C-alpha cells in the first residue's frame, strides 16, 4: 500500500482518476466479451442479416473459433467479412479457420493480422485455399510466417483462381520466400506449361507498405526482385484479371489473356528495352508460333485481344477500324496455316 501511495504522490494521476479508469477498462472488457455471445446467438438463430463479424482484439481463441465454425459452415449464415485481428489465434486456431474456408461458400474477406499462426497455421490455410472458390481478400500480415509457410501458400495458390489480395507484410520472409511468390504468378521452370499453370488472378501480395524487413533488407538485388514481381502483377494479372479488365475479372477468358501475355514475355526473354525492334525483326517467324500457342491454350477472342496489341499489327488494325472482324479473320487464317504446316513453338535458349 505504501508503494502505491508513493506512486501516486510522484505522479499527476489522482487515486480517483485511477479508480475511474480501471472501472472504464473493466466495463469496456465486459462489453466486448458480450459481443461474442451476441454474434453466436444471431448465427445460431439463422440471422441472414449478419454479413460482417468484427472481433478484433477481443481475446478470440481456438475455443471460440470452434463455436463460430459450426454456424458458418452448416447454418444459413451469409457472412462475407470476418475480422479476427490481434487475438489469441495460433496454429491450432488457424486449422479452425482453414476448416471454415474449405467449406464456407460466402466469405470474401478474412483478416488474421497480428495473430501468431506461424508457418504451420499458414500451411493449413494454404491447403484450404486450393478448394476455396469464394475468398477474395486474405490478410496474414504480422503472423510470424517464414519461408516454408510462404512456399506452401505459393504452391497452393496456383490451384486458386478467386483470391485477389494476399497481405503478407511484417512476416520474416527472405529472398527465398519472395522467389516463391514470383514463381506463383510466373513459373518458368517448365517453359510454357508451367507458365500456363501459374496463378493469373492475384493482384497484390502486400498492402500499401513494402515487403522489406530485417530478413529481407532493401538491397539492390531485393529491389530488383520485388520490382520484377510487381511488374508481372501489374502488366499481366492486374491488367487482364483486375477491375479494369475488358472481360469480367473472374472470367476464364481474362485469365487466358493474362497467361498468354506471360507466354509472350517469356518468349521475348524479358527484354523490355528492345521490345519493339525485336518483335518487328522477328515478325514473319514469330506470328505463326504465337497464334499456335494461343490457339492451343485459348480461343479466337483470346487471340484477338492479345495479337491486336502486337507492334507490327497496330497500323493494320487502325486501317481496318471500320471492320475489326478482319483482324480476327486474319488471325484465324494464320492460325490455320500454322496448324497446316505443323508449326511448333520455338524453343527459348
GROMACS .gro file of C-alpha atoms in nm:
model
  349
    1UNK     CA    1   0.000   0.000   0.000
    2UNK     CA    2   0.288   0.232   0.077
    3UNK     CA    3   0.438   0.175  -0.268
    4UNK     CA    4   0.105   0.262  -0.429
    5UNK     CA    5   0.080   0.582  -0.223
    6UNK     CA    6   0.434   0.683  -0.323
    7UNK     CA    7   0.349   0.616  -0.687
    8UNK     CA    8   0.050   0.849  -0.671
    9UNK     CA    9   0.250   1.115  -0.491
   10UNK     CA   10   0.517   1.112  -0.764
   11UNK     CA   11   0.264   1.116  -1.047
   12UNK     CA   12  -0.003   1.356  -1.165
   13UNK     CA   13  -0.276   1.085  -1.159
   14UNK     CA   14  -0.503   1.105  -0.857
   15UNK     CA   15  -0.648   0.800  -0.686
   16UNK     CA   16  -0.999   0.885  -0.801
   17UNK     CA   17  -0.886   0.911  -1.164
   18UNK     CA   18  -0.708   0.577  -1.133
   19UNK     CA   19  -1.020   0.405  -0.996
   20UNK     CA   20  -1.236   0.564  -1.265
   21UNK     CA   21  -1.000   0.446  -1.539
   22UNK     CA   22  -0.995   0.091  -1.401
   23UNK     CA   23  -1.375   0.084  -1.396
   24UNK     CA   24  -1.392   0.208  -1.755
   25UNK     CA   25  -1.147  -0.061  -1.867
   26UNK     CA   26  -1.343  -0.329  -1.683
   27UNK     CA   27  -1.678  -0.217  -1.827
   28UNK     CA   28  -1.530  -0.199  -2.179
   29UNK     CA   29  -1.390  -0.550  -2.138
   30UNK     CA   30  -1.729  -0.681  -2.028
   31UNK     CA   31  -1.895  -0.505  -2.321
   32UNK     CA   32  -1.653  -0.659  -2.570
   33UNK     CA   33  -1.691  -1.004  -2.420
   34UNK     CA   34  -2.068  -0.975  -2.452
   35UNK     CA   35  -2.037  -0.920  -2.829
   36UNK     CA   36  -1.915  -1.274  -2.892
   37UNK     CA   37  -2.226  -1.443  -2.738
   38UNK     CA   38  -2.443  -1.198  -2.934
   39UNK     CA   39  -2.282  -1.296  -3.263
   40UNK     CA   40  -2.311  -1.664  -3.176
   41UNK     CA   41  -2.674  -1.626  -3.079
   42UNK     CA   42  -2.764  -1.448  -3.402
   43UNK     CA   43  -2.574  -1.704  -3.610
   44UNK     CA   44  -2.744  -1.998  -3.437
   45UNK     CA   45  -3.079  -1.828  -3.495
   46UNK     CA   46  -3.001  -1.828  -3.870
   47UNK     CA   47  -2.999  -1.449  -3.885
   48UNK     CA   48  -2.921  -1.378  -4.251
   49UNK     CA   49  -2.866  -1.008  -4.179
   50UNK     CA   50  -2.528  -1.084  -4.018
   51UNK     CA   51  -2.292  -1.026  -4.311
   52UNK     CA   52  -1.987  -0.898  -4.122
   53UNK     CA   53  -1.824  -1.014  -3.796
   54UNK     CA   54  -1.580  -0.779  -3.621
   55UNK     CA   55  -1.394  -0.943  -3.332
   56UNK     CA   56  -1.061  -0.757  -3.343
   57UNK     CA   57  -0.874  -0.761  -3.013
   58UNK     CA   58  -1.145  -0.948  -2.820
   59UNK     CA   59  -0.943  -1.242  -2.699
   60UNK     CA   60  -1.072  -1.486  -2.958
   61UNK     CA   61  -0.903  -1.823  -2.920
   62UNK     CA   62  -0.941  -2.171  -3.064
   63UNK     CA   63  -1.239  -2.249  -2.838
   64UNK     CA   64  -1.437  -1.951  -2.966
   65UNK     CA   65  -1.340  -2.029  -3.325
   66UNK     CA   66  -1.488  -2.378  -3.289
   67UNK     CA   67  -1.815  -2.222  -3.171
   68UNK     CA   68  -1.812  -1.988  -3.471
   69UNK     CA   69  -1.726  -2.253  -3.727
   70UNK     CA   70  -2.040  -2.467  -3.695
   71UNK     CA   71  -2.298  -2.196  -3.778
   72UNK     CA   72  -2.072  -2.058  -4.053
   73UNK     CA   73  -2.034  -2.397  -4.218
   74UNK     CA   74  -2.363  -2.572  -4.151
   75UNK     CA   75  -2.603  -2.284  -4.077
   76UNK     CA   76  -2.779  -2.034  -4.300
   77UNK     CA   77  -2.532  -1.755  -4.227
   78UNK     CA   78  -2.432  -1.525  -4.512
   79UNK     CA   79  -2.118  -1.379  -4.352
   80UNK     CA   80  -1.888  -1.217  -4.611
   81UNK     CA   81  -1.637  -1.037  -4.385
   82UNK     CA   82  -1.457  -1.193  -4.088
   83UNK     CA   83  -1.217  -0.973  -3.887
   84UNK     CA   84  -1.010  -1.150  -3.619
   85UNK     CA   85  -0.705  -0.926  -3.582
   86UNK     CA   86  -0.498  -0.901  -3.262
   87UNK     CA   87  -0.637  -1.211  -3.093
   88UNK     CA   88  -0.501  -1.532  -2.941
   89UNK     CA   89  -0.517  -1.739  -3.257
   90UNK     CA   90  -0.222  -1.975  -3.301
   91UNK     CA   91  -0.156  -2.266  -3.534
   92UNK     CA   92  -0.443  -2.467  -3.384
   93UNK     CA   93  -0.679  -2.176  -3.434
   94UNK     CA   94  -0.559  -2.143  -3.793
   95UNK     CA   95  -0.673  -2.501  -3.858
   96UNK     CA   96  -1.023  -2.394  -3.748
   97UNK     CA   97  -1.006  -2.106  -3.997
   98UNK     CA   98  -0.887  -2.350  -4.265
   99UNK     CA   99  -1.185  -2.574  -4.193
  100UNK     CA  100  -1.419  -2.279  -4.238
  101UNK     CA  101  -1.252  -2.170  -4.563
  102UNK     CA  102  -1.263  -2.519  -4.710
  103UNK     CA  103  -1.643  -2.546  -4.666
  104UNK     CA  104  -1.790  -2.194  -4.638
  105UNK     CA  105  -1.944  -2.051  -4.957
  106UNK     CA  106  -1.990  -1.687  -4.865
  107UNK     CA  107  -1.673  -1.548  -4.703
  108UNK     CA  108  -1.499  -1.295  -4.927
  109UNK     CA  109  -1.273  -1.113  -4.682
  110UNK     CA  110  -1.081  -1.266  -4.387
  111UNK     CA  111  -0.827  -1.079  -4.173
  112UNK     CA  112  -0.599  -1.260  -3.927
  113UNK     CA  113  -0.340  -0.985  -3.890
  114UNK     CA  114  -0.126  -0.985  -3.574
  115UNK     CA  115  -0.204  -1.345  -3.478
  116UNK     CA  116   0.086  -1.584  -3.425
  117UNK     CA  117  -0.036  -1.861  -3.653
  118UNK     CA  118   0.318  -1.934  -3.778
  119UNK     CA  119   0.408  -2.141  -4.081
  120UNK     CA  120   0.213  -2.445  -3.956
  121UNK     CA  121  -0.106  -2.239  -3.947
  122UNK     CA  122  -0.025  -2.084  -4.285
  123UNK     CA  123   0.015  -2.430  -4.436
  124UNK     CA  124  -0.328  -2.534  -4.308
  125UNK     CA  125  -0.487  -2.223  -4.458
  126UNK     CA  126  -0.297  -2.278  -4.784
  127UNK     CA  127  -0.444  -2.627  -4.820
  128UNK     CA  128  -0.793  -2.484  -4.771
  129UNK     CA  129  -0.735  -2.222  -5.042
  130UNK     CA  130  -0.683  -2.497  -5.300
  131UNK     CA  131  -1.055  -2.580  -5.290
  132UNK     CA  132  -1.194  -2.239  -5.191
  133UNK     CA  133  -1.378  -2.061  -5.474
  134UNK     CA  134  -1.515  -1.752  -5.300
  135UNK     CA  135  -1.249  -1.577  -5.087
  136UNK     CA  136  -1.113  -1.258  -5.249
  137UNK     CA  137  -0.904  -1.097  -4.973
  138UNK     CA  138  -0.685  -1.257  -4.705
  139UNK     CA  139  -0.479  -1.059  -4.454
  140UNK     CA  140  -0.194  -1.259  -4.297
  141UNK     CA  141   0.027  -0.965  -4.205
  142UNK     CA  142   0.242  -0.991  -3.891
  143UNK     CA  143   0.156  -1.359  -3.840
  144UNK     CA  144   0.513  -1.491  -3.793
  145UNK     CA  145   0.510  -1.685  -4.123
  146UNK     CA  146   0.853  -1.782  -4.255
  147UNK     CA  147   0.969  -1.904  -4.597
  148UNK     CA  148   0.829  -2.258  -4.551
  149UNK     CA  149   0.481  -2.122  -4.496
  150UNK     CA  150   0.517  -1.884  -4.791
  151UNK     CA  151   0.631  -2.169  -5.019
  152UNK     CA  152   0.320  -2.369  -4.931
  153UNK     CA  153   0.094  -2.069  -4.987
  154UNK     CA  154   0.256  -2.001  -5.325
  155UNK     CA  155   0.216  -2.363  -5.436
  156UNK     CA  156  -0.148  -2.381  -5.325
  157UNK     CA  157  -0.243  -2.052  -5.489
  158UNK     CA  158  -0.160  -2.198  -5.829
  159UNK     CA  159  -0.479  -2.402  -5.781
  160UNK     CA  160  -0.684  -2.100  -5.670
  161UNK     CA  161  -0.840  -1.855  -5.916
  162UNK     CA  162  -1.054  -1.629  -5.694
  163UNK     CA  163  -0.818  -1.477  -5.433
  164UNK     CA  164  -0.713  -1.128  -5.547
  165UNK     CA  165  -0.525  -0.981  -5.249
  166UNK     CA  166  -0.295  -1.155  -5.001
  167UNK     CA  167  -0.132  -0.927  -4.742
  168UNK     CA  168   0.198  -1.069  -4.611
  169UNK     CA  169   0.351  -0.758  -4.454
  170UNK     CA  170   0.557  -0.792  -4.139
  171UNK     CA  171   0.643  -1.161  -4.176
  172UNK     CA  172   1.002  -1.294  -4.155
  173UNK     CA  173   1.028  -1.361  -4.528
  174UNK     CA  174   1.366  -1.381  -4.702
  175UNK     CA  175   1.451  -1.364  -5.071
  176UNK     CA  176   1.369  -1.735  -5.098
  177UNK     CA  177   1.011  -1.666  -4.993
  178UNK     CA  178   0.977  -1.377  -5.237
  179UNK     CA  179   1.106  -1.601  -5.517
  180UNK     CA  180   0.828  -1.845  -5.425
  181UNK     CA  181   0.574  -1.565  -5.468
  182UNK     CA  182   0.723  -1.478  -5.807
  183UNK     CA  183   0.706  -1.843  -5.917
  184UNK     CA  184   0.345  -1.850  -5.804
  185UNK     CA  185   0.244  -1.597  -6.070
  186UNK     CA  186   0.523  -1.652  -6.324
  187UNK     CA  187   0.673  -2.000  -6.310
  188UNK     CA  188   0.914  -2.060  -6.598
  189UNK     CA  189   1.070  -2.378  -6.458
  190UNK     CA  190   0.898  -2.595  -6.719
  191UNK     CA  191   0.854  -2.349  -7.002
  192UNK     CA  192   0.509  -2.274  -7.140
  193UNK     CA  193   0.335  -2.547  -6.939
  194UNK     CA  194   0.442  -2.410  -6.600
  195UNK     CA  195   0.361  -2.052  -6.709
  196UNK     CA  196   0.012  -2.160  -6.808
  197UNK     CA  197  -0.036  -2.334  -6.471
  198UNK     CA  198   0.074  -2.025  -6.273
  199UNK     CA  199  -0.171  -1.806  -6.083
  200UNK     CA  200  -0.326  -1.537  -6.306
  201UNK     CA  201  -0.580  -1.382  -6.067
  202UNK     CA  202  -0.369  -1.245  -5.777
  203UNK     CA  203  -0.325  -0.868  -5.794
  204UNK     CA  204  -0.105  -0.798  -5.490
  205UNK     CA  205   0.088  -0.983  -5.217
  206UNK     CA  206   0.114  -0.688  -4.979
  207UNK     CA  207  -0.069  -0.370  -4.889
  208UNK     CA  208   0.044  -0.009  -4.908
  209UNK     CA  209   0.373  -0.075  -4.728
  210UNK     CA  210   0.662  -0.253  -4.894
  211UNK     CA  211   0.753  -0.607  -4.806
  212UNK     CA  212   1.106  -0.524  -4.688
  213UNK     CA  213   1.206  -0.639  -4.337
  214UNK     CA  214   1.521  -0.733  -4.141
  215UNK     CA  215   1.508  -1.078  -4.303
  216UNK     CA  216   1.456  -0.917  -4.646
  217UNK     CA  217   1.659  -0.591  -4.645
  218UNK     CA  218   1.618  -0.326  -4.911
  219UNK     CA  219   1.925  -0.413  -5.117
  220UNK     CA  220   1.968  -0.364  -5.492
  221UNK     CA  221   1.904  -0.733  -5.564
  222UNK     CA  222   1.593  -0.741  -5.346
  223UNK     CA  223   1.456  -0.423  -5.503
  224UNK     CA  224   1.504  -0.582  -5.843
  225UNK     CA  225   1.324  -0.898  -5.730
  226UNK     CA  226   1.031  -0.702  -5.584
  227UNK     CA  227   1.022  -0.486  -5.897
  228UNK     CA  228   1.002  -0.796  -6.117
  229UNK     CA  229   0.720  -0.937  -5.909
  230UNK     CA  230   0.533  -0.607  -5.915
  231UNK     CA  231   0.577  -0.574  -6.291
  232UNK     CA  232   0.429  -0.920  -6.356
  233UNK     CA  233   0.132  -0.842  -6.133
  234UNK     CA  234   0.074  -0.501  -6.293
  235UNK     CA  235   0.122  -0.585  -6.663
  236UNK     CA  236  -0.046  -0.927  -6.664
  237UNK     CA  237  -0.257  -1.018  -6.361
  238UNK     CA  238  -0.400  -0.676  -6.276
  239UNK     CA  239  -0.431  -0.564  -6.637
  240UNK     CA  240  -0.628  -0.862  -6.764
  241UNK     CA  241  -0.778  -1.006  -6.444
  242UNK     CA  242  -0.818  -0.685  -6.244
  243UNK     CA  243  -1.105  -0.440  -6.206
  244UNK     CA  244  -1.012  -0.270  -6.533
  245UNK     CA  245  -1.012  -0.594  -6.733
  246UNK     CA  246  -1.214  -0.590  -7.053
  247UNK     CA  247  -1.387  -0.910  -6.951
  248UNK     CA  248  -1.517  -0.993  -6.608
  249UNK     CA  249  -1.224  -1.016  -6.363
  250UNK     CA  250  -1.321  -1.376  -6.280
  251UNK     CA  251  -1.389  -1.489  -6.636
  252UNK     CA  252  -1.187  -1.769  -6.790
  253UNK     CA  253  -1.113  -1.552  -7.095
  254UNK     CA  254  -0.942  -1.278  -6.890
  255UNK     CA  255  -0.719  -1.536  -6.720
  256UNK     CA  256  -0.632  -1.690  -7.057
  257UNK     CA  257  -0.528  -1.348  -7.185
  258UNK     CA  258  -0.310  -1.290  -6.877
  259UNK     CA  259  -0.146  -1.630  -6.926
  260UNK     CA  260  -0.091  -1.563  -7.297
  261UNK     CA  261   0.081  -1.232  -7.219
  262UNK     CA  262   0.317  -1.412  -6.983
  263UNK     CA  263   0.396  -1.660  -7.260
  264UNK     CA  264   0.485  -1.369  -7.490
  265UNK     CA  265   0.700  -1.218  -7.219
  266UNK     CA  266   0.884  -1.547  -7.174
  267UNK     CA  267   0.944  -1.577  -7.547
  268UNK     CA  268   1.097  -1.228  -7.555
  269UNK     CA  269   1.349  -1.326  -7.287
  270UNK     CA  270   1.228  -1.047  -7.053
  271UNK     CA  271   1.399  -0.788  -7.280
  272UNK     CA  272   1.163  -0.493  -7.243
  273UNK     CA  273   1.413  -0.228  -7.361
  274UNK     CA  274   1.441  -0.377  -7.709
  275UNK     CA  275   1.079  -0.492  -7.723
  276UNK     CA  276   0.969  -0.307  -8.038
  277UNK     CA  277   1.277  -0.375  -8.253
  278UNK     CA  278   1.295  -0.739  -8.150
  279UNK     CA  279   0.928  -0.803  -8.219
  280UNK     CA  280   0.938  -0.625  -8.557
  281UNK     CA  281   1.255  -0.804  -8.669
  282UNK     CA  282   1.104  -1.146  -8.595
  283UNK     CA  283   0.758  -1.070  -8.733
  284UNK     CA  284   0.742  -1.336  -9.002
  285UNK     CA  285   0.894  -1.606  -8.780
  286UNK     CA  286   0.706  -1.536  -8.461
  287UNK     CA  287   0.345  -1.472  -8.566
  288UNK     CA  288   0.253  -1.833  -8.656
  289UNK     CA  289   0.402  -1.962  -8.332
  290UNK     CA  290   0.228  -1.705  -8.113
  291UNK     CA  291  -0.103  -1.785  -8.279
  292UNK     CA  292  -0.028  -2.154  -8.242
  293UNK     CA  293   0.024  -2.119  -7.865
  294UNK     CA  294  -0.286  -1.908  -7.819
  295UNK     CA  295  -0.489  -2.139  -8.037
  296UNK     CA  296  -0.382  -2.436  -7.829
  297UNK     CA  297  -0.448  -2.274  -7.492
  298UNK     CA  298  -0.714  -2.015  -7.570
  299UNK     CA  299  -0.985  -1.929  -7.820
  300UNK     CA  300  -1.047  -1.679  -8.101
  301UNK     CA  301  -1.132  -1.398  -7.859
  302UNK     CA  302  -0.808  -1.453  -7.668
  303UNK     CA  303  -0.610  -1.449  -7.992
  304UNK     CA  304  -0.762  -1.119  -8.098
  305UNK     CA  305  -0.719  -0.941  -7.762
  306UNK     CA  306  -0.350  -1.028  -7.738
  307UNK     CA  307  -0.239  -1.016  -8.102
  308UNK     CA  308  -0.409  -0.681  -8.167
  309UNK     CA  309  -0.156  -0.520  -7.930
  310UNK     CA  310   0.150  -0.657  -8.112
  311UNK     CA  311   0.354  -0.372  -8.270
  312UNK     CA  312   0.353  -0.485  -8.632
  313UNK     CA  313  -0.027  -0.525  -8.638
  314UNK     CA  314  -0.120  -0.186  -8.493
  315UNK     CA  315  -0.117   0.003  -8.823
  316UNK     CA  316  -0.310  -0.271  -8.998
  317UNK     CA  317  -0.579  -0.268  -8.730
  318UNK     CA  318  -0.606   0.112  -8.749
  319UNK     CA  319  -0.663   0.085  -9.125
  320UNK     CA  320  -0.938  -0.170  -9.068
  321UNK     CA  321  -1.121   0.008  -8.786
  322UNK     CA  322  -1.443   0.002  -8.991
  323UNK     CA  323  -1.433  -0.376  -8.994
  324UNK     CA  324  -1.246  -0.507  -8.686
  325UNK     CA  325  -1.360  -0.857  -8.767
  326UNK     CA  326  -1.100  -0.866  -9.045
  327UNK     CA  327  -0.825  -0.878  -8.781
  328UNK     CA  328  -0.987  -1.178  -8.620
  329UNK     CA  329  -1.032  -1.345  -8.958
  330UNK     CA  330  -0.665  -1.289  -9.043
  331UNK     CA  331  -0.564  -1.427  -8.705
  332UNK     CA  332  -0.771  -1.739  -8.765
  333UNK     CA  333  -0.626  -1.778  -9.114
  334UNK     CA  334  -0.272  -1.752  -8.979
  335UNK     CA  335  -0.361  -1.999  -8.706
  336UNK     CA  336  -0.498  -2.248  -8.961
  337UNK     CA  337  -0.183  -2.203  -9.169
  338UNK     CA  338   0.039  -2.267  -8.868
  339UNK     CA  339  -0.152  -2.586  -8.788
  340UNK     CA  340  -0.149  -2.695  -9.154
  341UNK     CA  341   0.226  -2.655  -9.185
  342UNK     CA  342   0.288  -2.809  -8.844
  343UNK     CA  343   0.448  -2.506  -8.674
  344UNK     CA  344   0.566  -2.577  -8.323
  345UNK     CA  345   0.666  -2.327  -8.051
  346UNK     CA  346   1.022  -2.203  -8.089
  347UNK     CA  347   1.248  -2.324  -7.809
  348UNK     CA  348   1.387  -2.046  -7.594
  349UNK     CA  349   1.759  -2.056  -7.530
   0.00000   0.00000   0.00000
